Coordinates of C-alpha atoms and ligand atoms in Angstrom, one line a residue:
M1 CA -36.6 -157.0 186.2
C2 CA -37.8 -158.6 183.2
G3 CA -40.5 -157.7 181.1
I4 CA -43.1 -159.7 179.0
S5 CA -45.4 -158.1 176.6
G6 CA -47.4 -159.9 174.2
A7 CA -50.6 -159.4 172.0
V8 CA -52.3 -161.1 169.0
G9 CA -55.1 -159.2 167.2
L10 CA -57.1 -158.9 164.0
N11 CA -54.3 -156.3 162.7
N12 CA -50.4 -156.2 162.9
I13 CA -49.8 -156.0 166.4
T14 CA -46.1 -154.8 166.4
D15 CA -47.0 -151.4 167.0
E16 CA -48.8 -152.6 170.5
L17 CA -46.0 -154.6 171.5
Y18 CA -43.6 -151.8 171.2
Q19 CA -45.9 -149.6 173.1
G20 CA -46.2 -152.3 175.4
I21 CA -42.4 -153.1 176.1
R22 CA -41.3 -149.6 176.2
N23 CA -44.0 -148.9 179.1
L24 CA -41.8 -152.0 180.7
E25 CA -38.7 -150.0 180.5
Y26 CA -38.6 -148.9 183.8
R27 CA -38.6 -152.2 185.3
G28 CA -34.9 -152.3 184.2
Y29 CA -33.2 -154.3 181.6
D30 CA -30.2 -154.8 179.4
S31 CA -31.3 -156.6 176.3
C32 CA -34.7 -157.1 174.2
G33 CA -36.3 -159.3 171.7
V34 CA -39.6 -160.0 170.0
A35 CA -40.9 -163.3 168.0
L36 CA -43.6 -163.0 165.6
M37 CA -45.6 -165.1 163.1
D38 CA -44.8 -164.7 159.0
K39 CA -47.8 -166.7 157.8
K40 CA -46.6 -170.2 159.5
S41 CA -42.9 -169.6 160.8
L42 CA -41.6 -167.8 164.0
V43 CA -39.5 -165.0 163.2
I44 CA -37.4 -163.7 165.9
R45 CA -35.5 -160.9 166.4
K46 CA -33.3 -159.9 169.8
N47 CA -30.7 -158.1 170.7
T48 CA -28.8 -156.2 173.8
G49 CA -29.3 -152.1 174.4
G50 CA -32.7 -150.5 174.3
V51 CA -35.5 -151.2 173.4
E52 CA -35.9 -148.0 171.0
E53 CA -32.7 -148.6 169.3
F54 CA -33.2 -152.4 169.1
F55 CA -36.6 -151.8 167.4
R56 CA -35.3 -149.3 165.1
K57 CA -32.1 -151.3 163.9
E58 CA -33.8 -154.6 163.1
N59 CA -36.6 -152.5 161.6
V60 CA -39.1 -154.7 164.2
L61 CA -42.3 -152.1 163.3
S62 CA -42.0 -152.7 159.5
L63 CA -42.4 -156.6 159.9
S64 CA -46.2 -157.5 160.3
S65 CA -48.1 -160.1 162.5
K66 CA -51.1 -160.3 164.1
I67 CA -49.6 -162.2 167.2
G68 CA -46.5 -161.8 169.3
I69 CA -44.4 -161.8 172.1
A70 CA -41.6 -159.3 173.6
H71 CA -38.9 -159.4 176.3
T72 CA -36.9 -157.2 178.2
R73 CA -34.3 -159.2 179.8
W74 CA -32.3 -158.5 183.0
A75 CA -29.8 -160.9 183.5
T76 CA -29.4 -163.3 185.9
H77 CA -28.1 -166.5 184.3
G78 CA -26.0 -165.5 181.8
K79 CA -23.8 -162.4 180.9
V80 CA -25.4 -159.3 178.4
T81 CA -25.2 -161.0 175.0
R82 CA -27.5 -161.3 171.6
E83 CA -27.3 -165.4 172.7
N84 CA -28.9 -165.0 175.9
T85 CA -31.4 -162.7 175.2
H86 CA -34.6 -164.2 175.0
P87 CA -37.0 -165.1 173.4
F88 CA -35.6 -168.8 172.9
T89 CA -36.5 -171.2 170.5
S90 CA -36.9 -175.3 170.4
C91 CA -34.7 -177.1 167.8
D92 CA -37.6 -177.4 165.7
G93 CA -38.2 -174.2 165.6
K94 CA -41.9 -174.7 167.2
F95 CA -41.7 -173.1 170.1
A96 CA -40.8 -169.1 171.1
V97 CA -40.2 -168.9 175.3
V98 CA -39.9 -165.7 176.6
H99 CA -39.8 -166.1 181.0
N100 CA -39.3 -163.8 183.8
G101 CA -38.3 -165.4 187.0
I102 CA -35.5 -168.6 187.7
I103 CA -35.8 -171.9 186.8
S104 CA -34.0 -173.6 189.8
N105 CA -33.2 -177.1 187.9
F106 CA -32.2 -176.0 184.8
R107 CA -29.0 -177.5 184.9
P108 CA -30.2 -181.3 185.4
L109 CA -32.9 -180.9 183.2
K110 CA -30.3 -179.2 180.4
D111 CA -28.1 -181.8 181.1
K112 CA -30.8 -184.3 180.3
L113 CA -32.1 -182.5 176.8
T114 CA -28.7 -182.5 176.0
R115 CA -28.0 -186.2 175.8
E116 CA -31.5 -186.6 174.0
G117 CA -30.1 -184.7 171.3
H118 CA -31.0 -180.7 172.3
K119 CA -28.7 -178.2 171.2
F120 CA -28.7 -175.2 173.4
D121 CA -27.2 -171.4 172.4
S122 CA -27.3 -170.0 175.7
E123 CA -26.0 -169.9 178.8
T124 CA -29.8 -169.3 180.2
D125 CA -32.1 -171.2 182.5
T126 CA -34.8 -169.9 180.0
E127 CA -33.6 -172.0 177.2
V128 CA -34.7 -175.3 178.8
I129 CA -38.3 -174.0 178.4
P130 CA -38.6 -174.3 174.5
H131 CA -36.5 -177.7 174.1
L132 CA -39.2 -179.2 177.0
L133 CA -41.9 -177.9 174.5
E134 CA -40.4 -179.9 171.8
K135 CA -40.2 -182.6 173.3
Y136 CA -43.5 -183.0 175.1
Y137 CA -45.3 -182.0 172.5
K138 CA -43.7 -184.7 170.6
E139 CA -45.5 -186.7 172.8
T140 CA -48.6 -186.0 173.4
K141 CA -49.5 -184.0 170.0
N142 CA -51.0 -181.6 171.9
I143 CA -49.7 -178.0 172.8
E144 CA -51.9 -177.7 176.2
Q145 CA -50.9 -181.3 177.6
A146 CA -47.2 -180.3 176.3
L147 CA -47.6 -177.1 178.6
R148 CA -48.7 -178.6 181.7
K149 CA -46.2 -181.6 181.5
V150 CA -43.5 -179.0 181.2
I151 CA -44.7 -177.0 184.0
N152 CA -44.8 -180.3 185.9
V153 CA -40.5 -180.7 185.4
L154 CA -40.2 -177.0 186.3
E155 CA -38.8 -175.9 190.0
G156 CA -38.3 -172.4 190.6
T157 CA -40.1 -169.1 189.8
F158 CA -41.8 -168.4 186.4
A159 CA -44.3 -166.2 184.3
L160 CA -43.5 -167.9 181.1
V161 CA -45.0 -167.1 177.8
F162 CA -44.6 -169.0 174.2
I163 CA -46.1 -168.9 170.4
S164 CA -46.0 -171.3 168.5
P165 CA -47.1 -171.9 164.8
M166 CA -48.7 -174.8 165.0
A167 CA -51.2 -172.6 166.9
P168 CA -50.8 -169.4 164.8
G169 CA -53.8 -167.3 166.9
Q170 CA -52.9 -168.2 170.5
I171 CA -50.6 -167.1 173.1
F172 CA -49.8 -169.6 176.1
C173 CA -48.6 -168.6 179.5
A174 CA -48.4 -170.0 183.1
K175 CA -47.6 -168.4 186.3
R176 CA -45.7 -169.6 189.4
E177 CA -44.5 -166.7 191.8
S178 CA -43.4 -164.0 188.9
P179 CA -45.9 -161.4 188.0
L180 CA -48.2 -162.3 184.8
M181 CA -51.9 -160.3 183.7
L182 CA -53.7 -160.7 181.0
G183 CA -55.4 -157.7 179.1
I184 CA -58.9 -158.0 178.1
G185 CA -59.5 -155.4 175.0
D186 CA -62.1 -156.0 171.9
E187 CA -60.1 -155.7 169.6
A188 CA -57.1 -157.6 170.7
K189 CA -55.7 -159.5 174.1
Y190 CA -52.8 -158.7 175.7
V191 CA -50.4 -160.6 178.2
G192 CA -48.2 -158.4 180.3
S193 CA -45.8 -158.9 183.3
D194 CA -47.8 -155.9 184.9
F195 CA -50.6 -153.4 183.7
N196 CA -48.1 -151.2 181.9
A197 CA -47.8 -153.3 178.9
F198 CA -51.4 -152.9 177.5
I199 CA -52.4 -149.9 179.9
D200 CA -52.7 -148.1 176.5
H201 CA -54.8 -150.5 175.0
T202 CA -57.1 -151.6 177.7
K203 CA -58.2 -151.3 181.7
N204 CA -59.9 -154.6 181.9
A205 CA -57.1 -156.9 183.5
V206 CA -57.4 -160.4 184.2
I207 CA -54.7 -161.1 187.0
I208 CA -53.2 -164.7 186.9
D209 CA -52.8 -166.5 190.2
D210 CA -50.0 -168.9 191.1
G211 CA -50.5 -172.0 189.6
E212 CA -52.2 -171.3 186.6
Y213 CA -52.0 -170.7 182.9
A214 CA -53.5 -169.1 180.0
I215 CA -54.7 -169.5 176.6
V216 CA -55.0 -166.3 174.9
S217 CA -56.3 -165.8 171.6
R218 CA -58.4 -162.6 169.8
D219 CA -61.8 -163.2 170.6
S220 CA -61.5 -165.3 173.9
Y221 CA -59.2 -166.2 176.9
V222 CA -59.1 -169.2 178.9
V223 CA -57.7 -169.6 182.5
K224 CA -57.0 -173.2 184.0
D225 CA -55.3 -174.6 187.2
F226 CA -51.7 -176.4 186.4
V227 CA -52.8 -179.3 188.5
T228 CA -56.0 -180.4 187.6
G229 CA -56.4 -178.5 184.1
Q230 CA -60.0 -177.5 185.5
E231 CA -61.0 -173.8 184.0
I232 CA -61.4 -171.1 186.7
Q233 CA -63.5 -168.5 186.4
K234 CA -61.6 -165.3 186.8
N235 CA -62.8 -161.9 187.7
I236 CA -62.0 -158.7 185.7
T237 CA -60.1 -156.1 187.8
K238 CA -60.3 -152.5 186.4
I239 CA -57.0 -150.8 186.5
D240 CA -58.0 -147.0 188.0
W241 CA -54.5 -145.6 186.5
D242 CA -54.9 -143.5 183.5
S243 CA -52.1 -144.2 180.9
E244 CA -51.7 -140.3 180.7
T245 CA -50.4 -140.6 184.0
T246 CA -47.8 -142.8 182.7
K247 CA -46.5 -140.2 180.1
K248 CA -43.6 -137.7 181.7
G249 CA -46.0 -134.7 180.8
G250 CA -43.3 -132.3 179.9
Y251 CA -40.8 -132.9 183.0
P252 CA -37.2 -134.0 181.7
H253 CA -37.4 -137.2 184.0
Y254 CA -39.9 -139.2 185.6
M255 CA -37.7 -139.1 188.9
L256 CA -38.6 -135.2 188.7
K257 CA -42.1 -135.4 187.6
E258 CA -43.0 -138.1 190.3
I259 CA -41.8 -135.9 193.3
Y260 CA -43.7 -133.0 192.0
E261 CA -47.0 -135.0 192.1
Q262 CA -46.4 -135.8 195.9
P263 CA -48.6 -132.9 197.1
Q264 CA -51.6 -135.0 195.1
V265 CA -50.2 -138.2 196.6
V266 CA -50.4 -136.9 200.0
T267 CA -53.7 -135.6 199.3
N268 CA -54.5 -139.2 197.8
A269 CA -53.2 -140.6 201.0
L270 CA -55.0 -138.2 203.2
E271 CA -58.0 -139.6 201.6
Q272 CA -57.6 -143.3 202.0
D273 CA -60.8 -144.9 202.9
S274 CA -61.0 -144.3 206.8
K275 CA -62.8 -148.1 207.0
S276 CA -59.5 -149.7 205.5
L277 CA -57.1 -148.0 208.3
D278 CA -59.6 -148.6 210.7
E279 CA -59.6 -152.1 210.2
L280 CA -55.6 -152.1 210.0
A281 CA -55.4 -150.0 213.6
D282 CA -57.7 -153.1 214.7
M283 CA -55.3 -155.5 213.7
I284 CA -52.3 -154.0 215.5
F285 CA -54.3 -153.0 218.6
E286 CA -55.1 -156.5 218.5
S287 CA -51.9 -158.2 218.2
E288 CA -49.3 -159.1 221.1
K289 CA -46.2 -157.6 219.0
M290 CA -45.6 -155.8 215.3
I291 CA -42.9 -156.2 212.9
L292 CA -42.6 -154.2 209.9
V293 CA -41.2 -155.5 206.7
G294 CA -39.5 -153.7 203.7
V295 CA -35.8 -153.5 201.8
G296 CA -34.6 -150.7 200.1
T297 CA -36.2 -147.6 200.3
T298 CA -39.2 -149.6 201.7
Y299 CA -36.9 -150.7 204.7
Y300 CA -36.1 -147.0 205.6
V301 CA -40.3 -146.5 205.3
A302 CA -40.4 -149.3 207.5
S303 CA -38.0 -147.8 209.8
Y304 CA -39.8 -144.2 209.9
G305 CA -43.1 -146.5 211.0
N306 CA -41.3 -147.3 214.2
Y307 CA -40.3 -143.8 215.0
I308 CA -43.7 -142.8 214.2
F309 CA -45.6 -145.8 216.2
S310 CA -43.6 -145.5 219.0
S311 CA -43.5 -141.8 219.8
L312 CA -47.4 -141.3 218.5
A313 CA -49.3 -144.6 220.3
G314 CA -46.4 -146.0 222.4
E315 CA -46.0 -149.2 220.1
F316 CA -42.6 -150.3 219.5
C317 CA -42.2 -151.9 216.1
P318 CA -39.0 -152.9 214.9
P319 CA -38.4 -152.5 211.3
I320 CA -36.3 -155.6 209.4
S321 CA -35.1 -156.0 206.1
S322 CA -37.0 -158.2 204.4
D323 CA -34.3 -160.0 203.5
E324 CA -33.1 -160.6 206.9
F325 CA -36.4 -161.6 208.0
P326 CA -36.1 -165.2 208.3
S327 CA -32.9 -164.8 210.2
L328 CA -34.4 -162.5 212.8
A329 CA -37.8 -163.0 213.2
N330 CA -39.4 -164.7 215.8
V331 CA -43.4 -164.8 215.0
D332 CA -46.5 -166.3 215.8
E333 CA -50.0 -166.0 215.5
K334 CA -50.4 -163.5 218.0
S335 CA -48.0 -161.2 215.9
L336 CA -48.4 -159.0 212.8
V337 CA -46.1 -158.2 210.3
L338 CA -46.9 -155.2 208.3
A339 CA -45.0 -154.5 204.6
L340 CA -44.4 -152.0 202.9
S341 CA -43.8 -152.5 198.7
Q342 CA -44.3 -150.1 195.9
S343 CA -44.1 -152.5 193.2
G344 CA -45.7 -155.6 195.8
E345 CA -44.0 -158.1 193.7
T346 CA -40.7 -157.6 195.8
Y347 CA -39.2 -161.4 196.0
D348 CA -37.3 -160.6 199.6
T349 CA -41.1 -158.9 200.9
L350 CA -43.4 -161.7 199.6
T351 CA -40.8 -164.4 201.1
A352 CA -40.7 -162.4 204.6
L353 CA -44.4 -162.3 204.6
K354 CA -44.6 -166.2 203.1
Y355 CA -42.9 -166.9 206.0
A356 CA -44.7 -165.1 208.6
K357 CA -47.9 -167.0 207.3
S358 CA -46.0 -170.1 208.0
Q359 CA -45.8 -169.4 211.8
G360 CA -49.2 -168.5 212.2
A361 CA -48.7 -164.6 211.9
K362 CA -51.4 -162.5 210.6
T363 CA -50.0 -160.2 207.5
A364 CA -50.7 -157.1 206.3
A365 CA -49.2 -154.5 203.5
I366 CA -49.0 -151.0 202.4
V367 CA -48.7 -151.4 198.4
N368 CA -49.1 -149.5 195.3
V369 CA -49.8 -151.8 192.7
M370 CA -53.4 -153.3 192.6
G371 CA -53.4 -156.9 191.8
S372 CA -49.6 -157.3 192.9
A373 CA -48.6 -160.8 194.2
I374 CA -48.3 -158.9 197.6
S375 CA -51.7 -157.2 197.8
R376 CA -53.3 -160.6 197.1
F377 CA -51.4 -162.7 199.6
V378 CA -51.8 -160.7 202.9
D379 CA -54.7 -160.4 205.0
K380 CA -55.2 -157.1 204.6
A381 CA -54.2 -154.8 202.4
I382 CA -54.3 -151.0 201.9
L383 CA -53.6 -149.6 198.1
Q384 CA -51.5 -146.5 198.4
G385 CA -53.2 -144.3 195.4
S386 CA -49.8 -142.6 194.7
G387 CA -50.2 -143.9 190.5
P388 CA -47.5 -145.6 188.6
E389 CA -44.1 -144.6 189.6
I390 CA -42.5 -145.1 186.3
C391 CA -38.6 -144.1 187.5
V392 CA -37.2 -146.9 189.1
I393 CA -35.8 -144.8 192.2
S394 CA -38.4 -144.5 194.6
T395 CA -40.0 -141.2 195.6
K396 CA -43.7 -141.0 195.5
A397 CA -44.7 -144.2 197.0
A398 CA -42.3 -144.2 199.8
L399 CA -43.7 -140.5 200.8
S400 CA -47.3 -141.9 200.9
Q401 CA -46.2 -144.9 202.7
M402 CA -44.7 -143.0 205.3
L403 CA -48.2 -140.8 205.4
I404 CA -50.5 -143.7 205.7
L405 CA -48.4 -145.4 208.3
T406 CA -48.9 -141.4 210.0
L407 CA -52.3 -142.3 209.8
V408 CA -52.6 -145.7 211.3
A409 CA -50.2 -144.8 214.0
L410 CA -52.5 -141.6 214.8
R411 CA -55.7 -144.6 215.1
V412 CA -53.8 -146.6 217.1
A413 CA -53.0 -144.0 219.8
V414 CA -56.4 -143.3 220.1
K415 CA -57.7 -147.0 220.3
K416 CA -55.1 -147.1 223.1
K417 CA -55.9 -144.2 224.8
V418 CA -52.9 -142.5 224.8
M419 CA -53.6 -139.5 222.7
T420 CA -56.9 -137.7 222.8
K421 CA -59.0 -136.5 219.9
K422 CA -57.8 -133.0 220.7
V423 CA -54.0 -133.6 220.3
F424 CA -55.6 -136.7 217.0
N425 CA -57.6 -133.6 215.6
A426 CA -54.5 -131.4 215.9
S427 CA -52.5 -133.7 214.2
M428 CA -54.6 -134.4 211.4
A429 CA -54.9 -130.6 210.4
A430 CA -51.1 -130.7 210.3
L431 CA -51.0 -133.8 208.1
H432 CA -53.3 -131.6 206.0
D433 CA -51.3 -129.0 205.3
L434 CA -48.7 -130.7 204.2
P435 CA -50.0 -130.9 200.5
G436 CA -49.5 -127.2 200.1
I437 CA -46.4 -127.1 202.1
I438 CA -44.7 -129.6 199.9
Q439 CA -46.3 -127.4 196.7
S440 CA -44.8 -124.3 197.6
I441 CA -41.3 -125.9 198.8
L442 CA -41.0 -127.5 195.5
N443 CA -42.1 -124.1 193.7
E444 CA -40.0 -121.7 196.1
R445 CA -36.9 -123.8 196.9
S446 CA -36.0 -126.1 193.5
G447 CA -34.2 -123.7 192.3
F448 CA -31.7 -122.7 195.1
I449 CA -31.3 -126.8 195.6
H450 CA -30.3 -127.3 191.9
R451 CA -27.7 -124.7 192.3
I452 CA -26.5 -126.3 195.7
A453 CA -26.4 -129.6 194.0
H454 CA -24.8 -128.5 190.9
S455 CA -22.1 -126.8 193.1
Y456 CA -21.0 -129.5 195.3
C457 CA -22.1 -132.8 192.6
K458 CA -18.0 -133.2 192.5
V459 CA -18.3 -134.8 196.0
R460 CA -17.7 -137.8 196.3
H461 CA -18.2 -138.7 200.0
W462 CA -21.4 -137.5 201.8
L463 CA -22.5 -138.2 205.3
Y464 CA -26.3 -138.2 206.1
L465 CA -26.8 -137.0 210.0
G466 CA -30.2 -136.9 211.6
R467 CA -31.2 -137.7 215.0
G468 CA -34.9 -139.5 215.9
I469 CA -37.2 -139.9 213.2
Y470 CA -34.7 -137.9 210.9
Y471 CA -32.6 -140.4 210.8
P472 CA -34.2 -142.7 208.8
V473 CA -35.0 -139.7 206.8
A474 CA -30.9 -139.5 206.5
L475 CA -30.8 -142.8 205.4
E476 CA -33.3 -143.1 202.6
S477 CA -32.1 -139.7 201.4
A478 CA -28.2 -140.9 201.3
L479 CA -30.2 -144.3 199.6
K480 CA -31.2 -142.0 197.2
M481 CA -27.7 -140.2 196.2
K482 CA -26.1 -143.8 195.9
E483 CA -28.7 -145.0 193.7
V484 CA -29.5 -142.4 191.3
A485 CA -26.2 -140.3 191.1
Y486 CA -23.7 -143.3 192.2
V487 CA -22.2 -141.0 195.0
H488 CA -21.4 -142.4 198.0
A489 CA -23.8 -141.2 201.1
E490 CA -23.5 -143.1 204.5
G491 CA -26.6 -142.5 206.4
M492 CA -25.9 -142.3 210.4
P493 CA -27.8 -141.1 213.2
A494 CA -26.3 -137.5 214.3
G495 CA -25.2 -139.0 218.0
F496 CA -23.1 -142.2 216.3
L497 CA -20.7 -139.6 215.1
K498 CA -18.9 -139.4 217.9
H499 CA -18.6 -142.6 218.7
G500 CA -15.7 -143.2 216.0
T501 CA -16.6 -141.9 213.1
L502 CA -15.9 -138.0 214.0
A503 CA -12.0 -139.1 213.3
M504 CA -12.2 -138.8 210.1
I505 CA -14.0 -135.6 209.6
D506 CA -11.6 -132.7 208.1
Q507 CA -12.3 -130.0 205.6
D508 CA -12.7 -132.4 203.1
I509 CA -15.4 -134.6 204.6
Y510 CA -19.0 -133.2 203.2
S511 CA -22.2 -133.6 205.9
I512 CA -25.4 -132.9 205.5
V513 CA -27.9 -132.3 208.3
F514 CA -31.5 -133.0 209.1
I515 CA -32.7 -130.7 211.4
P516 CA -35.8 -130.7 213.3
P517 CA -37.8 -127.7 214.3
R518 CA -36.4 -125.4 217.0
S519 CA -40.2 -126.6 219.0
D520 CA -38.9 -130.1 219.2
K521 CA -36.6 -128.6 221.8
A522 CA -34.5 -131.8 222.9
L523 CA -34.1 -133.0 219.2
Y524 CA -32.8 -129.9 218.2
E525 CA -30.2 -128.9 220.3
A526 CA -28.7 -132.5 220.3
T527 CA -28.7 -132.4 216.5
I528 CA -27.1 -128.5 216.8
H529 CA -24.3 -130.1 219.0
S530 CA -23.6 -133.1 216.5
V531 CA -23.1 -130.3 213.7
D532 CA -20.7 -128.0 216.3
E533 CA -18.6 -131.3 216.7
I534 CA -18.3 -131.7 212.6
R535 CA -17.5 -127.6 212.4
A536 CA -15.0 -128.1 215.4
R537 CA -13.0 -130.4 213.2
S538 CA -13.5 -127.9 210.0
G539 CA -16.1 -130.3 208.4
F540 CA -18.6 -128.9 206.0
V541 CA -22.0 -129.1 207.1
L542 CA -24.9 -128.1 204.6
G543 CA -27.8 -127.5 207.1
I544 CA -31.7 -128.3 206.1
H545 CA -33.4 -126.6 209.0
F546 CA -36.4 -124.5 210.0
D547 CA -34.8 -121.5 211.7
E548 CA -35.1 -118.4 210.5
R549 CA -32.3 -116.5 208.2
G550 CA -29.4 -115.3 210.3
K551 CA -30.6 -117.2 213.2
N552 CA -27.5 -120.1 212.7
K553 CA -25.4 -117.4 211.7
D554 CA -21.9 -119.4 210.7
L555 CA -23.1 -122.9 211.9
F556 CA -23.3 -124.2 208.7
S557 CA -21.4 -124.1 206.0
E558 CA -24.7 -124.3 203.4
E559 CA -27.8 -123.6 204.6
L560 CA -30.9 -124.6 203.4
I561 CA -34.1 -122.7 205.4
L562 CA -37.2 -124.3 205.2
P563 CA -40.9 -122.5 206.2
K564 CA -41.9 -123.5 209.5
V565 CA -43.8 -126.4 210.1
P566 CA -45.5 -128.6 213.0
P567 CA -42.9 -131.5 213.8
L568 CA -45.3 -134.1 212.8
I569 CA -44.9 -133.3 209.0
A570 CA -41.4 -131.9 209.3
P571 CA -39.5 -134.9 208.5
L572 CA -41.7 -135.4 205.6
I573 CA -40.7 -132.4 204.0
Q574 CA -36.7 -132.8 205.2
M575 CA -37.3 -136.3 202.5
V576 CA -38.5 -133.9 200.2
I577 CA -35.5 -131.8 200.0
G578 CA -33.5 -135.0 200.2
Q579 CA -35.1 -136.4 196.8
L580 CA -34.2 -133.0 195.1
F581 CA -30.7 -132.9 196.0
S582 CA -30.1 -135.9 195.0
Y583 CA -32.1 -135.5 191.8
F584 CA -30.2 -132.3 190.9
T585 CA -26.9 -134.1 191.8
A586 CA -28.0 -136.7 189.6
T587 CA -28.5 -134.2 185.8
S588 CA -25.0 -132.7 186.5
L589 CA -23.7 -135.6 186.9
K590 CA -25.4 -136.5 183.6
R591 CA -26.6 -140.0 185.1
N592 CA -29.6 -141.9 183.5
V593 CA -32.1 -140.8 186.2
D594 CA -35.1 -142.7 185.2
K595 CA -33.1 -146.3 184.7
P596 CA -30.0 -146.0 186.6
R597 CA -27.6 -148.8 186.5
S598 CA -28.2 -151.8 188.6
L599 CA -31.2 -151.3 190.2
A600 CA -34.5 -152.6 188.8
K601 CA -38.1 -151.6 189.5
S602 CA -39.3 -154.4 190.8
V603 CA -37.1 -157.2 191.8
T604 CA -38.8 -160.4 192.0
V605 CA -35.5 -162.3 192.4
G606 CA -33.8 -163.2 195.8
Ligands
F6R1 C1 -35.2 -147.7 196.1 C2 -35.9 -148.3 195.4 C3 -35.4 -149.9 195.9 C4 -37.3 -150.9 196.5 C5 -36.7 -151.9 197.0 C6 -38.0 -152.7 197.1 O1 -35.3 -146.0 195.4 O2 -36.3 -148.3 194.5 O3 -34.6 -149.8 197.2 O4 -37.4 -149.7 197.6 O5 -36.7 -152.6 195.9 O6 -39.1 -152.3 196.2 P1 -40.6 -152.3 196.7 O7 -40.7 -151.3 197.3 O8 -41.3 -152.3 195.4 O9 -41.2 -153.7 197.0

């Protein structure tokens, strides 16, 4: 989704603005623009395309300004054109505005402003904002009062930021439901839609809450309430991410880097504060029912969670895709809604949580981004500590969430007395082996997975099959393939195959089957049975399994053999294989791996 970066300092800030907006590229965008100040007038540059190309073509870095705002746009209202690119200015050229979110009443506002003589250049909802600022400034002769009047008439969601030559050292911003924060440096102050906008310069952040606006200058900042105009004392949040961890560090893509970070990410998850895990386990124990919510990858994490809670703790907790939650969920004071979200900003998931809270339900979340809307909204948040996930495709964050759900499920199982301490300890020991096993798989199997992915990269349709807990692994792995390689991949329970889909199996249909370890006897045999059904119809099967070489002679068309591991961690290892297979298919097809088309890192619109 759109990104905002702003800076005000003692010296030229164009470099900082460039770095800030580049760090937000991962959110996804299709055009870019900046507003700077030249003495007493605004300088606007904007165009479609990439940030680097835009800054080069428009010579932005050769300009000098002590204040500026930059924006990357993800088109919602209006096509991807220069005219629709932010910043937008008022008729008198006195206000330059960038905005994330959606102004839902922009049509009547635009009609009224047009009747009053304002001229519009774009099809966007945002453009009403500078014109409203101009209008209310004329009435009040005060920028802050004009801002409060504007906020009052805007419906919908916004993180809006603007500068004006009438206040040449100040950045004004306001927030309702779209993320916005300040970076508090010694030499400069920053505004951003997330920490990455200023992480290279300061680790001190002030998170702006809904209903607040801020006025930021080089030496100071003030945060106030929309309605009362009263000042609000805000805490400084220390960002515990290192700016180095947001760099590619020698990897060709963030996706690969983040897949390779998983041994460390798993270790971090295992080191979660046990008090916090116990608190969540208590909430689950005390609730009459629990629903898991997430969307896209996190919906599949939620589905994984259902299998884990059902099998370990006898706790059936249906997953619901966040966007479907209002149509499906029946929740009340005795319910707990547990959300999964990497960004902590996903509109659908936040909306589901709000709905749950409005019905009296307790809410909790496992979130990666500290200070995010979801982490602050819920009754109980667990910060997963996976470090910044820059690639638009989620990998390490999802794996970590699955692990944290497992840790909590084990605690609930002990509380419910459906698991002995001995089994609990053995399970924990298995989980502690996971980082080492993932590391050895990354070291020893990546080359082979690369070769297989390259050989089959021209396949246009894959079936991804798994039974039991391997079913959400199949679903998630299929999503990875679709979103990064743009190859059709359909995840399905392997047992579902014989209820219709088998009809289309022939030598042109390719399947990947996630096979459990042999020690999981019933699930193993049932899965192998599905493989037999496909092979009997001459279908191609890539089997990912834990058997010894030669044990399944002639069963698979291709096989990927994994080291023997306990059943508890086997599906997590299979998921890493699914990630690598999609990654190498995407690189073989020369896809834009870190910024695939039509997907944004945090989807903040409904
Ligand atoms: C998949 C992906 C998306 C997100 C989904 C939820 O790789 O990135 O499907 O999983 O948009 O995002 P978060 O986890 O930020 O709530």
